[in-house]
PDB file of C-alpha atoms in Angstrom:
ATOM      1  CA  MET W   1      -1.925  -7.452  18.066  1.00  0.00           C
ATOM      2  CA  ILE W   2       1.422  -8.371  19.547  1.00  0.00           C
ATOM      3  CA  ARG W   3      -0.020  -8.379  23.035  1.00  0.00           C
ATOM      4  CA  TYR W   4      -2.728 -10.764  21.907  1.00  0.00           C
ATOM      5  CA  VAL W   5      -0.293 -13.246  20.293  1.00  0.00           C
ATOM      6  CA  LEU W   6       1.924 -13.281  23.445  1.00  0.00           C
ATOM      7  CA  LEU W   7      -1.104 -13.756  25.637  1.00  0.00           C
ATOM      8  CA  VAL W   8      -2.287 -16.791  23.701  1.00  0.00           C
ATOM      9  CA  LEU W   9       1.156 -18.380  24.100  1.00  0.00           C
ATOM     10  CA  LEU W  10       1.089 -17.710  27.790  1.00  0.00           C
ATOM     11  CA  LEU W  11      -2.256 -19.340  28.189  1.00  0.00           C
ATOM     12  CA  LEU W  12      -1.228 -22.341  26.209  1.00  0.00           C
ATOM     13  CA  SER W  13       2.037 -22.867  28.116  1.00  0.00           C
ATOM     14  CA  THR W  14       0.590 -22.393  31.632  1.00  0.00           C
ATOM     15  CA  GLY W  15      -2.711 -24.195  31.222  1.00  0.00           C
ATOM     16  CA  VAL W  16      -3.852 -27.171  33.335  1.00  0.00           C
ATOM     17  CA  GLY W  17      -3.079 -30.643  32.114  1.00  0.00           C
ATOM     18  CA  GLU W  18      -0.427 -31.926  29.751  1.00  0.00           C
ATOM     19  CA  PRO W  19       2.393 -29.356  29.176  1.00  0.00           C
ATOM     20  CA  VAL W  20       2.480 -27.850  25.684  1.00  0.00           C
ATOM     21  CA  SER W  21       5.746 -27.718  23.870  1.00  0.00           C
ATOM     22  CA  PRO W  22       6.909 -24.237  22.668  1.00  0.00           C
ATOM     23  CA  ALA W  23       6.779 -25.448  19.068  1.00  0.00           C
ATOM     24  CA  ARG W  24       3.157 -26.676  19.520  1.00  0.00           C
ATOM     25  CA  SER W  25       2.171 -23.377  21.225  1.00  0.00           C
ATOM     26  CA  TYR W  26       3.816 -21.340  18.414  1.00  0.00           C
ATOM     27  CA  LEU W  27       1.933 -23.324  15.740  1.00  0.00           C
ATOM     28  CA  ASP W  28      -1.374 -23.175  17.544  1.00  0.00           C
ATOM     29  CA  THR W  29      -1.038 -19.426  18.012  1.00  0.00           C
ATOM     30  CA  ALA W  30      -0.594 -18.960  14.216  1.00  0.00           C
ATOM     31  CA  LEU W  31      -3.517 -21.285  13.492  1.00  0.00           C
ATOM     32  CA  ASP W  32      -5.776 -19.497  15.901  1.00  0.00           C
ATOM     33  CA  LEU W  33      -4.957 -16.182  14.179  1.00  0.00           C
ATOM     34  CA  LEU W  34      -5.634 -17.639  10.720  1.00  0.00           C
ATOM     35  CA  GLN W  35      -8.922 -19.189  11.895  1.00  0.00           C
ATOM     36  CA  GLN W  36     -10.049 -15.987  13.566  1.00  0.00           C
ATOM     37  CA  HIS W  37      -9.044 -13.462  10.909  1.00  0.00           C
ATOM     38  CA  SER W  38      -8.725 -15.061   7.494  1.00  0.00           C
ATOM     39  CA  MET W  39     -11.419 -14.206   4.960  1.00  0.00           C
ATOM     40  CA  GLU W  40     -11.566 -17.847   3.932  1.00  0.00           C
ATOM     41  CA  SER W  41     -11.913 -19.194   7.446  1.00  0.00           C
ATOM     42  CA  SER W  42     -15.651 -20.006   7.360  1.00  0.00           C
ATOM     43  CA  ALA W  43     -15.236 -22.339   4.406  1.00  0.00           C
ATOM     44  CA  ALA W  44     -12.226 -24.183   5.823  1.00  0.00           C
ATOM     45  CA  ASP W  45     -12.142 -27.600   7.464  1.00  0.00           C
ATOM     46  CA  TRP W  46     -10.196 -26.609  10.555  1.00  0.00           C
ATOM     47  CA  PRO W  47     -10.159 -29.964  12.285  1.00  0.00           C
ATOM     48  CA  ARG W  48      -8.425 -31.405   9.252  1.00  0.00           C
ATOM     49  CA  LEU W  49      -6.097 -28.536   8.743  1.00  0.00           C
ATOM     50  CA  ARG W  50      -4.990 -28.538  12.369  1.00  0.00           C
ATOM     51  CA  ALA W  51      -4.485 -32.272  12.399  1.00  0.00           C
ATOM     52  CA  GLU W  52      -2.308 -32.134   9.284  1.00  0.00           C
ATOM     53  CA  ALA W  53      -0.423 -29.121  10.483  1.00  0.00           C
ATOM     54  CA  HIS W  54       0.495 -30.819  13.784  1.00  0.00           C
ATOM     55  CA  ARG W  55       2.023 -33.741  11.921  1.00  0.00           C
ATOM     56  CA  ALA W  56       4.470 -31.442  10.104  1.00  0.00           C
ATOM     57  CA  GLY W  57       7.991 -31.260  11.411  1.00  0.00           C
ATOM     58  CA  ASP W  58       8.570 -27.544  11.113  1.00  0.00           C
ATOM     59  CA  ALA W  59       6.168 -24.934  12.353  1.00  0.00           C
ATOM     60  CA  HIS W  60       6.880 -22.423   9.564  1.00  0.00           C
ATOM     61  CA  ASP W  61       6.351 -25.097   7.002  1.00  0.00           C
ATOM     62  CA  ALA W  62       3.139 -26.103   8.628  1.00  0.00           C
ATOM     63  CA  ILE W  63       1.769 -22.506   8.711  1.00  0.00           C
ATOM     64  CA  ARG W  64       2.623 -21.999   5.097  1.00  0.00           C
ATOM     65  CA  TRP W  65       0.855 -25.246   4.177  1.00  0.00           C
ATOM     66  CA  VAL W  66      -2.308 -24.131   5.949  1.00  0.00           C
ATOM     67  CA  ILE W  67      -2.075 -20.719   4.183  1.00  0.00           C
ATOM     68  CA  GLY W  68      -1.884 -22.629   0.846  1.00  0.00           C
ATOM     69  CA  GLU W  69      -4.907 -24.701   1.761  1.00  0.00           C
ATOM     70  CA  LEU W  70      -6.907 -21.581   2.578  1.00  0.00           C
ATOM     71  CA  GLY W  71      -6.191 -20.356  -0.931  1.00  0.00           C
ATOM     72  CA  ASN W  72      -5.661 -16.607  -0.580  1.00  0.00           C
ATOM     73  CA  PRO W  73      -2.457 -15.688  -2.373  1.00  0.00           C
ATOM     74  CA  HIS W  74      -2.051 -12.515  -0.382  1.00  0.00           C
ATOM     75  CA  THR W  75      -1.903 -14.167   3.027  1.00  0.00           C
ATOM     76  CA  VAL W  76       1.788 -14.896   3.824  1.00  0.00           C
ATOM     77  CA  LEU W  77       4.251 -15.748   6.554  1.00  0.00           C
ATOM     78  CA  ARG W  78       7.370 -13.593   6.298  1.00  0.00           C
ATOM     79  CA  THR W  79      10.655 -14.721   7.927  1.00  0.00           C
ATOM     80  CA  SER W  80      14.300 -14.113   7.296  1.00  0.00           C
ATOM     81  CA  PRO W  81      16.418 -16.866   5.698  1.00  0.00           C
ATOM     82  CA  GLY W  82      17.724 -17.854   9.126  1.00  0.00           C
ATOM     83  CA  GLY W  83      14.348 -17.515  10.855  1.00  0.00           C
ATOM     84  CA  GLY W  84      12.918 -14.641  12.702  1.00  0.00           C
ATOM     85  CA  PRO W  85      11.881 -11.221  11.436  1.00  0.00           C
ATOM     86  CA  PRO W  86      12.318 -10.364   7.712  1.00  0.00           C
ATOM     87  CA  PRO W  87      14.493  -7.385   6.796  1.00  0.00           C
ATOM     88  CA  SER W  88      12.985  -3.931   6.635  1.00  0.00           C
ATOM     89  CA  ILE W  89      12.341  -2.118   3.305  1.00  0.00           C
ATOM     90  CA  ARG W  90      14.426   1.148   3.429  1.00  0.00           C
ATOM     91  CA  GLU W  91      13.491   2.698   0.045  1.00  0.00           C
ATOM     92  CA  VAL W  92      12.384   6.338  -0.273  1.00  0.00           C
ATOM     93  CA  PRO W  93      10.617   8.280  -3.072  1.00  0.00           C
ATOM     94  CA  GLY W  94      12.529   9.772  -5.968  1.00  0.00           C
ATOM     95  CA  VAL W  95      11.671  12.818  -8.114  1.00  0.00           C
ATOM     96  CA  ARG W  96      12.706  14.557 -11.300  1.00  0.00           C
ATOM     97  CA  MET W  97      11.424  17.127 -13.794  1.00  0.00           C
ATOM     98  CA  ILE W  98      10.946  15.997 -17.378  1.00  0.00           C
ATOM     99  CA  GLY W  99      10.339  19.222 -19.197  1.00  0.00           C
ATOM    100  CA  SER W 100       7.273  20.724 -17.448  1.00  0.00           C
ATOM    101  CA  THR W 101       6.208  17.318 -16.051  1.00  0.00           C
ATOM    102  CA  ALA W 102       6.879  16.329 -12.443  1.00  0.00           C
ATOM    103  CA  HIS W 103       7.868  12.644 -12.174  1.00  0.00           C
ATOM    104  CA  LEU W 104       7.357  11.156  -8.684  1.00  0.00           C
ATOM    105  CA  LYS W 105       8.539   7.611  -8.182  1.00  0.00           C
ATOM    106  CA  LEU W 106       6.917   5.872  -5.288  1.00  0.00           C
ATOM    107  CA  PRO W 107       8.696   2.606  -4.282  1.00  0.00           C
ATOM    108  CA  GLN W 108       7.559   0.061  -1.729  1.00  0.00           C
ATOM    109  CA  THR W 109       8.140   0.594   1.953  1.00  0.00           C
ATOM    110  CA  SER W 110       7.705  -1.155   5.288  1.00  0.00           C
ATOM    111  CA  SER W 111       5.951   0.363   8.221  1.00  0.00           C
ATOM    112  CA  ASP W 112       9.149   0.862  10.230  1.00  0.00           C
ATOM    113  CA  ASN W 113      10.503   2.993   7.423  1.00  0.00           C
ATOM    114  CA  GLY W 114       7.369   5.089   7.236  1.00  0.00           C
ATOM    115  CA  GLU W 115       8.559   8.279   8.920  1.00  0.00           C
ATOM    116  CA  THR W 116      11.781   8.360   6.822  1.00  0.00           C
ATOM    117  CA  TYR W 117       9.726   7.701   3.687  1.00  0.00           C
ATOM    118  CA  VAL W 118       7.278  10.527   4.426  1.00  0.00           C
ATOM    119  CA  GLU W 119       9.979  13.082   5.356  1.00  0.00           C
ATOM    120  CA  SER W 120      11.917  12.346   2.286  1.00  0.00           C
ATOM    121  CA  GLY W 121       8.853  12.563   0.068  1.00  0.00           C
ATOM    122  CA  ARG W 122       7.786  15.806   1.666  1.00  0.00           C
ATOM    123  CA  TYR W 123      11.002  17.599   0.973  1.00  0.00           C
ATOM    124  CA  LEU W 124      11.180  16.186  -2.580  1.00  0.00           C
ATOM    125  CA  LEU W 125       7.612  17.171  -3.255  1.00  0.00           C
ATOM    126  CA  ARG W 126       8.319  20.711  -2.125  1.00  0.00           C
ATOM    127  CA  ASP W 127      11.154  20.969  -4.650  1.00  0.00           C
ATOM    128  CA  LEU W 128       8.896  19.758  -7.420  1.00  0.00           C
ATOM    129  CA  LEU W 129       6.208  22.246  -6.546  1.00  0.00           C
ATOM    130  CA  ALA W 130       8.831  25.075  -6.723  1.00  0.00           C
ATOM    131  CA  ALA W 131       9.352  24.139 -10.366  1.00  0.00           C
ATOM    132  CA  ARG W 132       5.593  24.795 -11.093  1.00  0.00           C
ATOM    133  CA  PRO W 133       4.934  21.573 -13.102  1.00  0.00           C
ATOM    134  CA  SER W 134       2.052  21.529 -15.565  1.00  0.00           C
ATOM    135  CA  GLY W 135       1.302  17.859 -14.872  1.00  0.00           C
ATOM    136  CA  TRP W 136       2.259  14.983 -12.605  1.00  0.00           C
ATOM    137  CA  VAL W 137       3.357  11.410 -13.127  1.00  0.00           C
ATOM    138  CA  VAL W 138       3.034   9.057 -10.081  1.00  0.00           C
ATOM    139  CA  ASP W 139       5.176   6.078 -10.927  1.00  0.00           C
ATOM    140  CA  LEU W 140       4.080   2.927  -9.147  1.00  0.00           C
ATOM    141  CA  ARG W 141       5.861   0.419 -11.479  1.00  0.00           C
ATOM    142  CA  GLY W 142       7.649  -2.199  -9.396  1.00  0.00           C
ATOM    143  CA  ASN W 143       6.018  -1.033  -6.166  1.00  0.00           C
ATOM    144  CA  HIS W 144       5.396  -4.378  -4.453  1.00  0.00           C
ATOM    145  CA  GLY W 145       3.542  -2.873  -1.573  1.00  0.00           C
ATOM    146  CA  GLY W 146       4.137  -2.820   2.235  1.00  0.00           C
ATOM    147  CA  ASP W 147       2.502   0.001   4.132  1.00  0.00           C
ATOM    148  CA  MET W 148       0.132   2.183   2.094  1.00  0.00           C
ATOM    149  CA  HIS W 149      -0.019   5.024   4.652  1.00  0.00           C
ATOM    150  CA  PRO W 150       3.387   6.541   3.951  1.00  0.00           C
ATOM    151  CA  MET W 151       2.803   6.328   0.213  1.00  0.00           C
ATOM    152  CA  LEU W 152      -0.628   7.984   0.440  1.00  0.00           C
ATOM    153  CA  THR W 153       0.786  10.692   2.725  1.00  0.00           C
ATOM    154  CA  VAL W 154       3.410  11.640   0.049  1.00  0.00           C
ATOM    155  CA  VAL W 155       0.756  11.965  -2.652  1.00  0.00           C
ATOM    156  CA  ALA W 156      -1.884  13.535  -0.416  1.00  0.00           C
ATOM    157  CA  PRO W 157      -1.508  16.939  -2.103  1.00  0.00           C
ATOM    158  CA  LEU W 158      -2.339  15.374  -5.451  1.00  0.00           C
ATOM    159  CA  LEU W 159      -5.343  13.450  -4.152  1.00  0.00           C
ATOM    160  CA  GLY W 160      -7.032  16.375  -2.373  1.00  0.00           C
ATOM    161  CA  GLU W 161      -9.560  16.193   0.397  1.00  0.00           C
ATOM    162  CA  GLY W 162     -12.165  13.418   0.903  1.00  0.00           C
ATOM    163  CA  LYS W 163     -12.618   9.675   0.569  1.00  0.00           C
ATOM    164  CA  THR W 164     -10.196   7.978  -1.825  1.00  0.00           C
ATOM    165  CA  GLY W 165     -10.955   4.317  -1.073  1.00  0.00           C
ATOM    166  CA  SER W 166     -12.218   1.827   1.436  1.00  0.00           C
ATOM    167  CA  PHE W 167     -11.749  -1.644   2.817  1.00  0.00           C
ATOM    168  CA  VAL W 168     -14.751  -4.019   2.392  1.00  0.00           C
ATOM    169  CA  HIS W 169     -14.897  -6.652   5.071  1.00  0.00           C
ATOM    170  CA  PRO W 170     -16.388 -10.133   4.648  1.00  0.00           C
ATOM    171  CA  ASP W 171     -19.574  -9.100   6.599  1.00  0.00           C
ATOM    172  CA  GLY W 172     -20.151  -6.269   4.228  1.00  0.00           C
ATOM    173  CA  THR W 173     -19.097  -3.384   6.474  1.00  0.00           C
ATOM    174  CA  THR W 174     -16.575  -0.882   5.143  1.00  0.00           C
ATOM    175  CA  THR W 175     -13.699   1.257   6.466  1.00  0.00           C
ATOM    176  CA  ASP W 176     -13.085   4.368   4.450  1.00  0.00           C
ATOM    177  CA  TRP W 177      -9.667   5.905   3.899  1.00  0.00           C
ATOM    178  CA  GLY W 178      -8.675   9.125   2.281  1.00  0.00           C
ATOM    179  CA  ILE W 179      -7.453  12.701   3.093  1.00  0.00           C
ATOM    180  CA  ARG W 180      -8.709  14.728   5.957  1.00  0.00           C
ATOM    181  CA  ASP W 181      -7.333  18.265   6.670  1.00  0.00           C
ATOM    182  CA  GLY W 182      -4.281  17.366   4.587  1.00  0.00           C
ATOM    183  CA  HIS W 183      -3.534  14.072   6.388  1.00  0.00           C
ATOM    184  CA  VAL W 184      -4.234  10.486   5.541  1.00  0.00           C
ATOM    185  CA  HIS W 185      -6.888   8.819   7.572  1.00  0.00           C
ATOM    186  CA  ASP W 186      -7.768   5.125   7.674  1.00  0.00           C
ATOM    187  CA  GLY W 187     -11.042   4.815   9.552  1.00  0.00           C
ATOM    188  CA  GLU W 188     -10.727   7.196  12.464  1.00  0.00           C
ATOM    189  CA  ARG W 189      -6.964   6.964  12.707  1.00  0.00           C
ATOM    190  CA  ILE W 190      -4.871   9.855  11.426  1.00  0.00           C
ATOM    191  CA  TRP W 191      -1.437   8.892   9.996  1.00  0.00           C
ATOM    192  CA  PHE W 192       1.622  11.062  10.407  1.00  0.00           C
ATOM    193  CA  PRO W 193      -0.339  13.938  12.012  1.00  0.00           C
ATOM    194  CA  GLN W 194       2.905  15.747  12.887  1.00  0.00           C
ATOM    195  CA  VAL W 195       3.878  16.087   9.206  1.00  0.00           C
ATOM    196  CA  GLU W 196       2.781  19.177   7.320  1.00  0.00           C
ATOM    197  CA  MET W 197       2.431  18.206   3.700  1.00  0.00           C
ATOM    198  CA  PRO W 198       2.160  20.951   1.001  1.00  0.00           C
ATOM    199  CA  PRO W 199      -1.362  22.180   0.139  1.00  0.00           C
ATOM    200  CA  ALA W 200      -3.518  20.436  -2.427  1.00  0.00           C
ATOM    201  CA  VAL W 201      -2.306  20.669  -6.013  1.00  0.00           C
ATOM    202  CA  ASN W 202      -4.602  21.273  -8.979  1.00  0.00           C
ATOM    203  CA  GLY W 203      -3.253  19.520 -11.977  1.00  0.00           C
ATOM    204  CA  PRO W 204      -3.657  16.460 -14.177  1.00  0.00           C
ATOM    205  CA  VAL W 205      -2.103  13.156 -12.823  1.00  0.00           C
ATOM    206  CA  ALA W 206      -0.890  10.151 -14.796  1.00  0.00           C
ATOM    207  CA  VAL W 207      -0.385   6.926 -12.784  1.00  0.00           C
ATOM    208  CA  LEU W 208       2.061   4.309 -14.089  1.00  0.00           C
ATOM    209  CA  ILE W 209       1.607   0.661 -13.193  1.00  0.00           C
ATOM    210  CA  ASP W 210       2.909  -2.763 -14.266  1.00  0.00           C
ATOM    211  CA  GLY W 211       2.891  -6.369 -13.155  1.00  0.00           C
ATOM    212  CA  GLY W 212       5.114  -5.466 -10.180  1.00  0.00           C
ATOM    213  CA  THR W 213       2.564  -3.048  -8.765  1.00  0.00           C
ATOM    214  CA  ALA W 214       1.039  -4.961  -5.874  1.00  0.00           C
ATOM    215  CA  SER W 215      -0.932  -4.624  -2.585  1.00  0.00           C
ATOM    216  CA  SER W 216      -0.306  -1.180  -1.155  1.00  0.00           C
ATOM    217  CA  GLY W 217       0.985  -0.114  -4.557  1.00  0.00           C
ATOM    218  CA  GLU W 218      -2.429  -1.058  -5.934  1.00  0.00           C
ATOM    219  CA  ALA W 219      -4.071   0.864  -3.049  1.00  0.00           C
ATOM    220  CA  VAL W 220      -2.353   4.086  -4.246  1.00  0.00           C
ATOM    221  CA  LEU W 221      -3.598   3.351  -7.772  1.00  0.00           C
ATOM    222  CA  LEU W 222      -7.158   2.968  -6.426  1.00  0.00           C
ATOM    223  CA  ALA W 223      -6.811   6.194  -4.440  1.00  0.00           C
ATOM    224  CA  PHE W 224      -6.484   7.999  -7.830  1.00  0.00           C
ATOM    225  CA  THR W 225      -9.122   5.878  -9.634  1.00  0.00           C
ATOM    226  CA  GLY W 226     -12.205   7.917 -10.273  1.00  0.00           C
ATOM    227  CA  ALA W 227     -10.554  11.257  -9.630  1.00  0.00           C
ATOM    228  CA  ALA W 228     -10.924  14.047 -12.229  1.00  0.00           C
ATOM    229  CA  ARG W 229      -8.097  14.592 -14.709  1.00  0.00           C
ATOM    230  CA  THR W 230      -6.405  11.370 -13.781  1.00  0.00           C
ATOM    231  CA  ARG W 231      -5.448   8.442 -15.970  1.00  0.00           C
ATOM    232  CA  SER W 232      -3.503   5.202 -15.561  1.00  0.00           C
ATOM    233  CA  PHE W 233      -0.951   3.849 -18.055  1.00  0.00           C
ATOM    234  CA  GLY W 234       1.066   0.673 -18.389  1.00  0.00           C
ATOM    235  CA  GLU W 235       0.332  -2.998 -17.770  1.00  0.00           C
ATOM    236  CA  PRO W 236      -2.069  -4.849 -15.454  1.00  0.00           C
ATOM    237  CA  THR W 237      -1.047  -4.936 -11.822  1.00  0.00           C
ATOM    238  CA  ALA W 238      -0.109  -8.080  -9.779  1.00  0.00           C
ATOM    239  CA  GLY W 239      -3.668  -8.501  -8.479  1.00  0.00           C
ATOM    240  CA  TYR W 240      -3.348  -8.228  -4.648  1.00  0.00           C
ATOM    241  CA  ALA W 241      -5.911  -5.445  -4.039  1.00  0.00           C
ATOM    242  CA  THR W 242      -6.794  -6.812  -0.617  1.00  0.00           C
ATOM    243  CA  SER W 243      -5.954  -5.640   2.919  1.00  0.00           C
ATOM    244  CA  ASN W 244      -3.687  -7.591   5.208  1.00  0.00           C
ATOM    245  CA  GLU W 245      -3.564  -7.415   8.973  1.00  0.00           C
ATOM    246  CA  LEU W 246      -0.112  -8.003  10.364  1.00  0.00           C
ATOM    247  CA  PHE W 247       0.581 -10.142  13.414  1.00  0.00           C
ATOM    248  CA  LEU W 248       4.005 -10.434  15.013  1.00  0.00           C
ATOM    249  CA  LEU W 249       4.832 -13.954  16.144  1.00  0.00           C
ATOM    250  CA  PRO W 250       7.195 -14.611  19.124  1.00  0.00           C
ATOM    251  CA  ASP W 251      10.264 -15.274  17.037  1.00  0.00           C
ATOM    252  CA  GLY W 252       9.787 -12.053  15.086  1.00  0.00           C
ATOM    253  CA  ALA W 253       8.177 -13.628  12.032  1.00  0.00           C
ATOM    254  CA  ARG W 254       5.329 -11.726  10.590  1.00  0.00           C
ATOM    255  CA  LEU W 255       2.011 -13.300   9.697  1.00  0.00           C
ATOM    256  CA  ALA W 256       0.091 -11.173   7.220  1.00  0.00           C
ATOM    257  CA  ILE W 257      -3.545 -12.351   6.947  1.00  0.00           C
ATOM    258  CA  THR W 258      -5.917 -11.030   4.292  1.00  0.00           C
ATOM    259  CA  THR W 259      -8.991  -9.589   5.990  1.00  0.00           C
ATOM    260  CA  ALA W 260     -10.715  -7.323   3.491  1.00  0.00           C
ATOM    261  CA  TYR W 261     -11.094  -6.327  -0.212  1.00  0.00           C
ATOM    262  CA  MET W 262     -10.101  -2.884  -1.446  1.00  0.00           C
ATOM    263  CA  ALA W 263     -12.562  -0.505  -3.091  1.00  0.00           C
ATOM    264  CA  ASP W 264     -11.994   2.722  -4.984  1.00  0.00           C
ATOM    265  CA  ARG W 265     -13.686   6.055  -4.210  1.00  0.00           C
ATOM    266  CA  THR W 266     -16.673   5.101  -6.432  1.00  0.00           C
ATOM    267  CA  GLY W 267     -17.301   1.948  -4.394  1.00  0.00           C
ATOM    268  CA  ARG W 268     -16.120  -0.502  -6.986  1.00  0.00           C
ATOM    269  CA  THR W 269     -14.587  -3.508  -5.167  1.00  0.00           C
ATOM    270  CA  TYR W 270     -11.366  -5.204  -6.199  1.00  0.00           C
ATOM    271  CA  GLY W 271      -9.509  -8.371  -5.059  1.00  0.00           C
ATOM    272  CA  ASN W 272      -6.861 -10.833  -6.021  1.00  0.00           C
ATOM    273  CA  THR W 273      -7.280 -10.127  -9.707  1.00  0.00           C
ATOM    274  CA  PRO W 274      -4.957  -7.840 -11.806  1.00  0.00           C
ATOM    275  CA  ILE W 275      -6.206  -4.362 -12.334  1.00  0.00           C
ATOM    276  CA  ALA W 276      -5.918  -3.134 -15.953  1.00  0.00           C
ATOM    277  CA  PRO W 277      -4.719   0.425 -16.745  1.00  0.00           C
ATOM    278  CA  GLN W 278      -6.977   2.793 -18.632  1.00  0.00           C
ATOM    279  CA  THR W 279      -4.303   3.015 -21.316  1.00  0.00           C
ATOM    280  CA  LEU W 280      -2.613  -0.351 -21.946  1.00  0.00           C
ATOM    281  CA  VAL W 281       0.999   0.052 -23.164  1.00  0.00           C
ATOM    282  CA  ASP W 282       4.251  -1.683 -22.550  1.00  0.00           C
ATOM    283  CA  SER W 283       5.736  -0.729 -19.258  1.00  0.00           C
ATOM    284  CA  ASP W 284       8.814   0.741 -20.932  1.00  0.00           C
ATOM    285  CA  GLU W 285       6.542   3.025 -23.015  1.00  0.00           C
ATOM    286  CA  ALA W 286       4.181   4.035 -20.249  1.00  0.00           C
ATOM    287  CA  LEU W 287       6.058   7.209 -19.254  1.00  0.00           C
ATOM    288  CA  ASP W 288       6.165   8.602 -22.810  1.00  0.00           C
ATOM    289  CA  ALA W 289       2.468   7.849 -23.206  1.00  0.00           C
ATOM    290  CA  ALA W 290       1.637   9.568 -19.963  1.00  0.00           C
ATOM    291  CA  ILE W 291       3.613  12.672 -20.793  1.00  0.00           C
ATOM    292  CA  GLU W 292       1.903  12.873 -24.141  1.00  0.00           C
ATOM    293  CA  TRP W 293      -1.530  12.647 -22.454  1.00  0.00           C
ATOM    294  CA  LEU W 294      -0.558  15.253 -19.826  1.00  0.00           C
ATOM    295  CA  ALA W 295       0.498  17.682 -22.576  1.00  0.00           C
ATOM    296  CA  GLU W 296      -3.052  17.383 -24.058  1.00  0.00           C
ATOM    297  CA  GLN W 297      -4.621  18.344 -20.628  1.00  0.00           C
ATOM    298  CA  THR W 298      -2.991  21.764 -20.365  1.00  0.00           C
TER     299      THR W 298
END
């Protein structure tokens, strides 16, 4: 993707005819990506959008205006306050035992933190398994998303083998994701193949969610949806159960374009609408409700 973006800029800046300013090339690159990849592209009036965008004084403002006109709340341009790339998300999982229940907190993470996230989660999960828990709580409250693959890798032993979800593209085709030989796969790609996660765990799982559970956090929720002995607790999610493709712009800014809907293992398709838990309780009471339910499963 990065190579494609730089190639577009090169073609624009070295083409025959009037020279193209760097700012114009930058903006046109982003507009080309949005027109080519956005789920809403076919319904958009691109001549109008381009004409209005070129009249804007700032390229980032123009891109965000076009994104607003397209109308998908998950498509976003991410920059740092001073311009350029946004900061990385350096959070890692957290664990604790509550009686005989294992509590696994999965926070958000960016892709460049993925290996650290997975390694930390692997060791923590090993410690939890040594305590022989009778049930599991996967806590996704406040997980705003990022990269789903490190998150799914950490909970792979709880998901077990097979399809856990899919991406549904505008043309109706699907890309399945799930667990294959203990590793997360997304289509044909295997993520973190060098990491040996613990074997599959057989036990009831409660998933906690709230209004801060978004995007990849919702993907983890959907990975558990439809599984045996699994139930969700808390409040409706943020409603960004769609897939974004990330494009790196020349100044380091990241353009995340929504390209597909998410579906759970049963084939039910979701989108930019909040997902309700199976047991609706205040976020602050979700953990207690989950532990009570888990006790009934043993």
